[in-house]
Coordinates of C-alpha atoms in Angstrom, one line a residue:
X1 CA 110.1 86.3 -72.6
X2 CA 113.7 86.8 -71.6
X3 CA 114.6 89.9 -70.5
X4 CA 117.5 91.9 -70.9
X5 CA 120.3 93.1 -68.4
X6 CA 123.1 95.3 -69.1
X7 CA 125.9 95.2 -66.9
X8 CA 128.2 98.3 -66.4
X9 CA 131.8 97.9 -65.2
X10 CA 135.6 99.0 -66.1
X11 CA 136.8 95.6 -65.2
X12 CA 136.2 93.1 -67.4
X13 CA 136.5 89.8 -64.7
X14 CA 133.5 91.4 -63.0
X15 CA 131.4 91.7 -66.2
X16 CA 132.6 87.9 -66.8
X17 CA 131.7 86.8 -63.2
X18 CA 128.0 88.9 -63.7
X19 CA 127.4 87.5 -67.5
X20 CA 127.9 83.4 -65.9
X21 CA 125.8 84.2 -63.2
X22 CA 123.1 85.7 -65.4
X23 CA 123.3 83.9 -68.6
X24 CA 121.3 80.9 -68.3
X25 CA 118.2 83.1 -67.4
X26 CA 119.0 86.3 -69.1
X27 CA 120.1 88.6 -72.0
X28 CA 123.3 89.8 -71.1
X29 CA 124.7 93.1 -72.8
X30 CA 128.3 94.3 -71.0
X31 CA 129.7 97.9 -71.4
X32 CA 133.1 98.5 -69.5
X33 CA 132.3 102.8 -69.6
X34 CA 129.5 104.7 -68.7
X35 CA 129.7 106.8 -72.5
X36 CA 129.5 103.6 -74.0
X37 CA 126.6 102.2 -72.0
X38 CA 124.2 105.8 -72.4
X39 CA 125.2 105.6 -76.3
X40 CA 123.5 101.8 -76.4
X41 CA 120.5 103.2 -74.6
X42 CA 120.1 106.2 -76.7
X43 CA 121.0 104.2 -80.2
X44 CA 117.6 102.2 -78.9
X45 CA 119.2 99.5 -76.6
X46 CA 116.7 99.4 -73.6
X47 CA 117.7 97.2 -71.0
X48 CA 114.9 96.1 -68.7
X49 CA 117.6 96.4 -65.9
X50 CA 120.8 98.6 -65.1
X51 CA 123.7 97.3 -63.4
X52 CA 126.0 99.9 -62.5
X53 CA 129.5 100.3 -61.3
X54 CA 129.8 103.4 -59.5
X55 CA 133.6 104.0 -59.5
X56 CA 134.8 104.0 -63.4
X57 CA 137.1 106.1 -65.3
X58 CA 135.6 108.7 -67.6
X59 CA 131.5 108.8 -66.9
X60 CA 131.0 107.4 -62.9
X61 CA 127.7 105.3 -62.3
X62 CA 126.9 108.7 -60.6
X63 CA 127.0 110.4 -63.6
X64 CA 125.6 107.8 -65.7
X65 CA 122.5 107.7 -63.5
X66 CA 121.9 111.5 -63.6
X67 CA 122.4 111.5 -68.0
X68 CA 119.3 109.0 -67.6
X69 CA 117.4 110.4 -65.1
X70 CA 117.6 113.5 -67.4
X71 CA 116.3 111.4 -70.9
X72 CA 112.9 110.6 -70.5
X73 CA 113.2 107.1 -72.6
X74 CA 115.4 106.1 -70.1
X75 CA 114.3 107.2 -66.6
X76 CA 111.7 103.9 -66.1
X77 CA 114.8 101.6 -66.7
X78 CA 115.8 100.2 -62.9
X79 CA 119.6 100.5 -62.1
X80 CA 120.8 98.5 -59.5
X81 CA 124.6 99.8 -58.7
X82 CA 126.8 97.6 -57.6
X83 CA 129.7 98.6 -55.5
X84 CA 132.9 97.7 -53.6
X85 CA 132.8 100.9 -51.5
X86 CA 132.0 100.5 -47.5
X87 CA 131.1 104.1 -46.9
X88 CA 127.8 105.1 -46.7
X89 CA 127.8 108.3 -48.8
X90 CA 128.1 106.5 -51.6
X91 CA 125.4 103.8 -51.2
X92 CA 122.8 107.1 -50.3
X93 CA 123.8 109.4 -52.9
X94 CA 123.8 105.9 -55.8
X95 CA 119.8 105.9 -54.2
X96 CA 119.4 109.5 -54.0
X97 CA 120.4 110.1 -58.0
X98 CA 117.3 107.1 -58.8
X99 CA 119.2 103.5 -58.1
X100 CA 116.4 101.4 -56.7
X101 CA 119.2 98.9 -54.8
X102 CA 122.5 98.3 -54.6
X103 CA 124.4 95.0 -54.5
X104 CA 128.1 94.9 -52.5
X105 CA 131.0 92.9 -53.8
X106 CA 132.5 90.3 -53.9
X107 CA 129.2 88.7 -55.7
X108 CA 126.8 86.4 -53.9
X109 CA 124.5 84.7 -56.8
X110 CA 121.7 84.0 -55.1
X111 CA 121.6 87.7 -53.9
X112 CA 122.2 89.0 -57.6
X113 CA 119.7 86.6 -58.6
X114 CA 117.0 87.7 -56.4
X115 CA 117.3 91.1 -56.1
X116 CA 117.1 91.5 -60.5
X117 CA 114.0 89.0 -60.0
X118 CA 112.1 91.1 -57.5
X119 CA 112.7 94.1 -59.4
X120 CA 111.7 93.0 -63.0
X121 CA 108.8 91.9 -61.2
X122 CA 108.2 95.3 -59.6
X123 CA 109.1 96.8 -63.1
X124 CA 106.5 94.7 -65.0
X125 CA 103.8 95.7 -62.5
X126 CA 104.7 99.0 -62.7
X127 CA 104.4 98.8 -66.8
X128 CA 101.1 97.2 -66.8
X129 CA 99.7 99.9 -64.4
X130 CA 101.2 102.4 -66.5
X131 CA 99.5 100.7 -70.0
X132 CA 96.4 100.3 -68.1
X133 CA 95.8 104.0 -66.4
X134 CA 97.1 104.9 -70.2
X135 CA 94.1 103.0 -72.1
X136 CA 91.8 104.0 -69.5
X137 CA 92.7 107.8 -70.2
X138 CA 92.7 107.5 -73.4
X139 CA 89.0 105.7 -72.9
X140 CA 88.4 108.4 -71.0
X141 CA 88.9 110.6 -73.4
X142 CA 87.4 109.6 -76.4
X143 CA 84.2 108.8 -74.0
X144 CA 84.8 112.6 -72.8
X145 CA 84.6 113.6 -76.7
X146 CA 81.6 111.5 -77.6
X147 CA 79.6 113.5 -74.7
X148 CA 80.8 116.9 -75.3
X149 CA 80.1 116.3 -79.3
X150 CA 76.5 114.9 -78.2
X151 CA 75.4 118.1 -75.4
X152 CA 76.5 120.1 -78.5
X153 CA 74.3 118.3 -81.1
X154 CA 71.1 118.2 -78.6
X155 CA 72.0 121.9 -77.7
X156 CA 72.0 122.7 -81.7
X157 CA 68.9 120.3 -82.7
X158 CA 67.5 121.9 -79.2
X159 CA 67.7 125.2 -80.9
X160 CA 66.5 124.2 -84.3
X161 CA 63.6 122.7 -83.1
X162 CA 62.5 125.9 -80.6
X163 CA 63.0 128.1 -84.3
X164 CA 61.8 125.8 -87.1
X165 CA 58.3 127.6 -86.5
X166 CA 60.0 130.6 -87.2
X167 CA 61.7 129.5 -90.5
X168 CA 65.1 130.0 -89.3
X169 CA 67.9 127.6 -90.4
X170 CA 70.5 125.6 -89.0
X171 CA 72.7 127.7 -91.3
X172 CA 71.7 130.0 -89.0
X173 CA 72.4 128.6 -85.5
X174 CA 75.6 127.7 -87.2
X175 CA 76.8 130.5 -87.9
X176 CA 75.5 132.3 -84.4
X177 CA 77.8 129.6 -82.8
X178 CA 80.8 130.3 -85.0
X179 CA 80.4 134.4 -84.9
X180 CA 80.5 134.0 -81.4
X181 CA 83.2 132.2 -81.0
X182 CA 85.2 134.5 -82.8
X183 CA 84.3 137.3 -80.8
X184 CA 84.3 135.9 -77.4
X185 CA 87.7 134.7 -78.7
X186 CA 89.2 138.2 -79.8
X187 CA 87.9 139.4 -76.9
X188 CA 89.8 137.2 -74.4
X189 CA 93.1 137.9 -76.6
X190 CA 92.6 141.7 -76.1
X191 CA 91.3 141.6 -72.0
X192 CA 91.9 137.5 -70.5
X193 CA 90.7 139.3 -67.2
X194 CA 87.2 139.6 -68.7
X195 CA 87.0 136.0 -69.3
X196 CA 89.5 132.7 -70.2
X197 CA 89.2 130.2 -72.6
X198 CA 87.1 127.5 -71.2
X199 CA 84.2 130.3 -70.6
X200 CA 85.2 131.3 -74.2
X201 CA 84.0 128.1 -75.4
X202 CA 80.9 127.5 -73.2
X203 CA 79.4 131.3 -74.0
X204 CA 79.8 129.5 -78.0
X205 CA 78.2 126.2 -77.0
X206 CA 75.0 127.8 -75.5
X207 CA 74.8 130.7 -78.2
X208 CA 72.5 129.1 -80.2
X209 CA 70.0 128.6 -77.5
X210 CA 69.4 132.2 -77.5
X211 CA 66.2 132.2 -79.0
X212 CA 65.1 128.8 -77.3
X213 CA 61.7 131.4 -75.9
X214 CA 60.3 131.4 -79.2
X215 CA 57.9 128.5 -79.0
X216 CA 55.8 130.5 -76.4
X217 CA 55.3 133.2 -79.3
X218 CA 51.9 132.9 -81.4
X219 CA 52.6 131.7 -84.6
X220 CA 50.8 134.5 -86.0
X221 CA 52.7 137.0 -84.2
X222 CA 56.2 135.5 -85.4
X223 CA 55.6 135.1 -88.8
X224 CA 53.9 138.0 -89.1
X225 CA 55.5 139.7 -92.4
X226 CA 54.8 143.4 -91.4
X227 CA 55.3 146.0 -88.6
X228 CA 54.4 144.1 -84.9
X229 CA 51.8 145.9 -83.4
X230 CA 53.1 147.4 -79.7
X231 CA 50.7 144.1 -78.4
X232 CA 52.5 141.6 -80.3
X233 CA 55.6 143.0 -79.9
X234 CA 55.0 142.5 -76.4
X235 CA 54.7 138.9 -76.8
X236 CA 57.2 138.7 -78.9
X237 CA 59.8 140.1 -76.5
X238 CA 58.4 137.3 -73.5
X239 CA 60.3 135.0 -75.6
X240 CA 63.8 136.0 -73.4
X241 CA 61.6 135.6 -70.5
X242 CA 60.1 132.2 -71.7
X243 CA 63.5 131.0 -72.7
X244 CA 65.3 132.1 -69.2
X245 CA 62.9 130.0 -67.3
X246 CA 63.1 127.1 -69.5
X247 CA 66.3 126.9 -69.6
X248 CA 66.0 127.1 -65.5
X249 CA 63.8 124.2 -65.3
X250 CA 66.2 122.2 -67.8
X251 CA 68.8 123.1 -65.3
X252 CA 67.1 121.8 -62.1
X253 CA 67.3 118.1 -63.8
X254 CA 71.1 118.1 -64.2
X255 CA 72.7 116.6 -61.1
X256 CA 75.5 119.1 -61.8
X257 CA 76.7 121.1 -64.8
X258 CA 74.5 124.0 -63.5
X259 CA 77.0 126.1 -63.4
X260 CA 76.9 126.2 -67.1
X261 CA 73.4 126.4 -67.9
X262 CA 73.6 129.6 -66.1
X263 CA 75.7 131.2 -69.1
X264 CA 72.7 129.8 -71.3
X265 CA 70.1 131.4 -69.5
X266 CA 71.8 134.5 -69.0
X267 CA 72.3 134.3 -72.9
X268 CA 68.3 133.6 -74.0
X269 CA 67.1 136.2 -71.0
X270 CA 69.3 138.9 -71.8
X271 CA 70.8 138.6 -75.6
X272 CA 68.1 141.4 -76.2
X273 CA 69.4 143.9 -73.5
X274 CA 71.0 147.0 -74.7
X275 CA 73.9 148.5 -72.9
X276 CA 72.8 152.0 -72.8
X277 CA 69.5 150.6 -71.8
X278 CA 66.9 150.9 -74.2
X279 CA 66.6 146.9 -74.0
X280 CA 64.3 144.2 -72.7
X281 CA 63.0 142.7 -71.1
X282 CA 64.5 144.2 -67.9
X283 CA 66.2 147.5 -69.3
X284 CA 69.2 146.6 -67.4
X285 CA 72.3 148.4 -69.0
X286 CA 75.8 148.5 -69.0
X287 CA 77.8 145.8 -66.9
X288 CA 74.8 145.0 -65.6
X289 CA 73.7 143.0 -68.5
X290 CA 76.0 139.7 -67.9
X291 CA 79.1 139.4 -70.7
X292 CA 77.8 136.5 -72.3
X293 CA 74.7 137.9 -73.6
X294 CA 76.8 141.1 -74.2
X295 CA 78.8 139.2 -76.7
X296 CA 75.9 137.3 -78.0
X297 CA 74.0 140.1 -79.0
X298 CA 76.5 141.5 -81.5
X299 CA 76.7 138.0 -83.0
X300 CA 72.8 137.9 -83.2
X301 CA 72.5 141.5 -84.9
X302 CA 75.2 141.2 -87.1
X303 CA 73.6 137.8 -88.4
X304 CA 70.2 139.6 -88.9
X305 CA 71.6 141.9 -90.7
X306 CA 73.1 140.1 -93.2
X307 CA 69.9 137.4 -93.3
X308 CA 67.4 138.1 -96.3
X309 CA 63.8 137.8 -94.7
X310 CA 60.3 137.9 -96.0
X311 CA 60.2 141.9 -94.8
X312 CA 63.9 142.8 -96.1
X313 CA 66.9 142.0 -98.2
X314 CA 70.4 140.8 -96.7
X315 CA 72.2 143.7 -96.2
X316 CA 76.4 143.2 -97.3
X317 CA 79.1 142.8 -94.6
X318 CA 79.9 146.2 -95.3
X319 CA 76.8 148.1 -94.6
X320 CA 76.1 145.5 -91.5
X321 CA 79.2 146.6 -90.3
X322 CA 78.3 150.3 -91.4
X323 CA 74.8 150.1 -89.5
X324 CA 76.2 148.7 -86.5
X325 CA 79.8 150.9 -85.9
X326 CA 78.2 154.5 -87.0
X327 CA 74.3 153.4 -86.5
X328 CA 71.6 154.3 -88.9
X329 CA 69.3 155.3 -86.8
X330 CA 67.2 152.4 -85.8
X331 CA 70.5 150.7 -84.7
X332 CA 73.4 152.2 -82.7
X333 CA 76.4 151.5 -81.1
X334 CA 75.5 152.8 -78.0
X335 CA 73.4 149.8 -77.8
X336 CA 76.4 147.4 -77.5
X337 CA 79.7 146.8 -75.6
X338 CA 82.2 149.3 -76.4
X339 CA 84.8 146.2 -75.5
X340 CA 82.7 143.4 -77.4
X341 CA 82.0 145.9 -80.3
X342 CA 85.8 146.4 -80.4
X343 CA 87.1 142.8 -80.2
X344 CA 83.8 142.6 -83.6
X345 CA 85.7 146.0 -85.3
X346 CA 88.9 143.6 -85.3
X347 CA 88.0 140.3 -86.8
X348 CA 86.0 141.7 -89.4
X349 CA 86.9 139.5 -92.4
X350 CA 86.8 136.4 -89.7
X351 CA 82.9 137.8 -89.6
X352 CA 82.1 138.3 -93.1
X353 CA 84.2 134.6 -94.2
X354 CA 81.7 132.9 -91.2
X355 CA 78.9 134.1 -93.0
X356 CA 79.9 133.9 -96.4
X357 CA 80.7 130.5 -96.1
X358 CA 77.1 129.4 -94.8
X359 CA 74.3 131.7 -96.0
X360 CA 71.2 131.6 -95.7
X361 CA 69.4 130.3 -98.9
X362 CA 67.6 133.1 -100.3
X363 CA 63.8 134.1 -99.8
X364 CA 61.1 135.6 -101.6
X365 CA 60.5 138.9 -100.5
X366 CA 57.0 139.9 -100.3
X367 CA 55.4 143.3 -101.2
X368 CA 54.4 145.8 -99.2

């Protein structure tokens, strides 16, 4: 493949003398201005190599080289200036301003010749590294996808799996996921010192998990249709004990990434911690219960709430919402974040659309 030179120069014998020397092995464009060169380039006429007069009328080289240097199409095209001047200042400001050589008059071919050889050469290699870290990113990054899309799908079918005993849905985990990244999301839009966006989207990833501790519970203590009995509710609430040391010995066979299973085991042992408290399974209260399981636990009530069990109909979005801003006696919201309950006051029709759009199928309820 020839390659193309454009030569740069206000006198026309030395774009003559340059186009015979360069001819035979080259495509040779000529501009005798600097304006008329940069229009070529930015009408789509890429040289592979620059050679530049420095002292023109109108536009200098020097001034030519800066308008490229500041057009990002143009700023990997070599510019060899080529100059009659003996002073030094202007051979180190043509190299300061981006020139990657100069070349003195009067012309010598054979130092023309191989000084625009050795740096197309450079050039090309230059290129090819370029194309080749580019694929590779973009390898990179498309391998980077397929592994984040795969942690989430074991996380979710991780999840379903752990619940399926207890008849809940993937609609379910589903919409835990989504409800929680809304609110961890209006949450870091109202206080980004709380938390930023890449902990905004782990607390989400790992929000399913929350109930991972439910296959240590009986099976007939959690499908149990009627009021728990203060024994089985006792084993029922091990299961945010069961699920934090799962979850730990999950975490001990990742050569790193443990920093993240930490949000999930925070999550599954504390979703069930109440900030005024009255939680379990440690009765740890305020900031002391960590903010992911803060946040999860208004996603999780909210979604009971609105889920039609065996025991109970699906209450609306707006006595949810009702039952957990102004309480109705069995839940309050003393029991949640004042922040996180907020940041869920705001986003409101974001909450009832997540659910609305993926309900549960409805269930038979049985009589009392």
């Amino acid at each position: 493949m020839r390659h193309t030179i454009m030569a740069v120069d206000d006198v026309l014998v030395n774009l003559m003398i340059l186009e015979s020397i360069l001819e035979d092995e080259y495509n040779v464009i000529t501009s005798t201005n600097g304006e008329e060169a940069l229009k070529l380039m930015k009408d789509g006429t890429k040289p592979d190599l620059l050679l530049l007069d420095l002292s023109m009328p109108g536009m200098s080289g020097f001034e030519l080289l800066e308008k490229m240097h500041e057009d990002e199409s143009m700023t990997n095209i070599p510019a060899i200036f080529v100059t009659g001047e003996t002073d030094q200042y202007s051979e180190e400001k043509g190299l300061k301003l981006g020139a990657v050589d100069y070349i003195k008059k009067p012309y010598v071919p054979t130092i023309i010749s191989a000084k625009i050889r050795n740096h197309l050469e450079i050039k090309s290699l230059r290129d090819n590294l370029e194309e080749m870290v580019a694929v590779r990113t973009r390898e990179l990054e498309e391998r980077t996808q397929e592994l984040v899309a795969t942690h989430g799908a074991i996380i979710m079918g991780m999840s379903l799996l752990s619940e399926s005993r207890d008849k809940v849905t993937g609609a379910h985990l589903a919409r835990i996921k989504k409800l929680t990244l809304l609110l961890a999301r209006r949450l870091y839009e109202m206080h980004p010192n709380l938390l930023n966006e890449e902990m905004v989207g782990i607390i989400a990833t790992y929000s399913p998990l929350h109930d991972v501790g439910k296959v240590s519970v009986p099976d007939a203590v959690l499908n149990k249709s009627g009021k728990l009995t203060p024994e089985e509710f006792e084993q029922m609430k091990n299961h945010t004990i069961f699920g934090g040391d799962l979850l730990r010995q999950i975490a001990e066979f990742l050569p790193s990434g443990k920093s993240e299973m930490i949000i999930a085991i925070e999550i599954a042992e504390n979703h069930h911690e109440r900030y005024d408290g009255t939680g379990y399974p440690h009765e740890i209260k305020g900031e002391e219960i960590p903010l992911s399981a803060r946040i999860v636990s208004v996603s999780d009530v909210y979604d009971a709430l609105r889920s039609p069990r065996p025991y109970k109909q699906g209450f609306t979005h707006e006595e949810a919402m009702n039952i957990m801003l102004v309480g109705d006696g069995r839940t309050s919201p003393i029991h949640f974040d004042p922040l996180v309950l907020e940041a869920f006051r705001q986003i409101e029709d974001d909450l009832r659309h997540a659910y609305d759009s993926n309900p549960d199928p409805s269930v038979e309820i049985l009589a009392e």
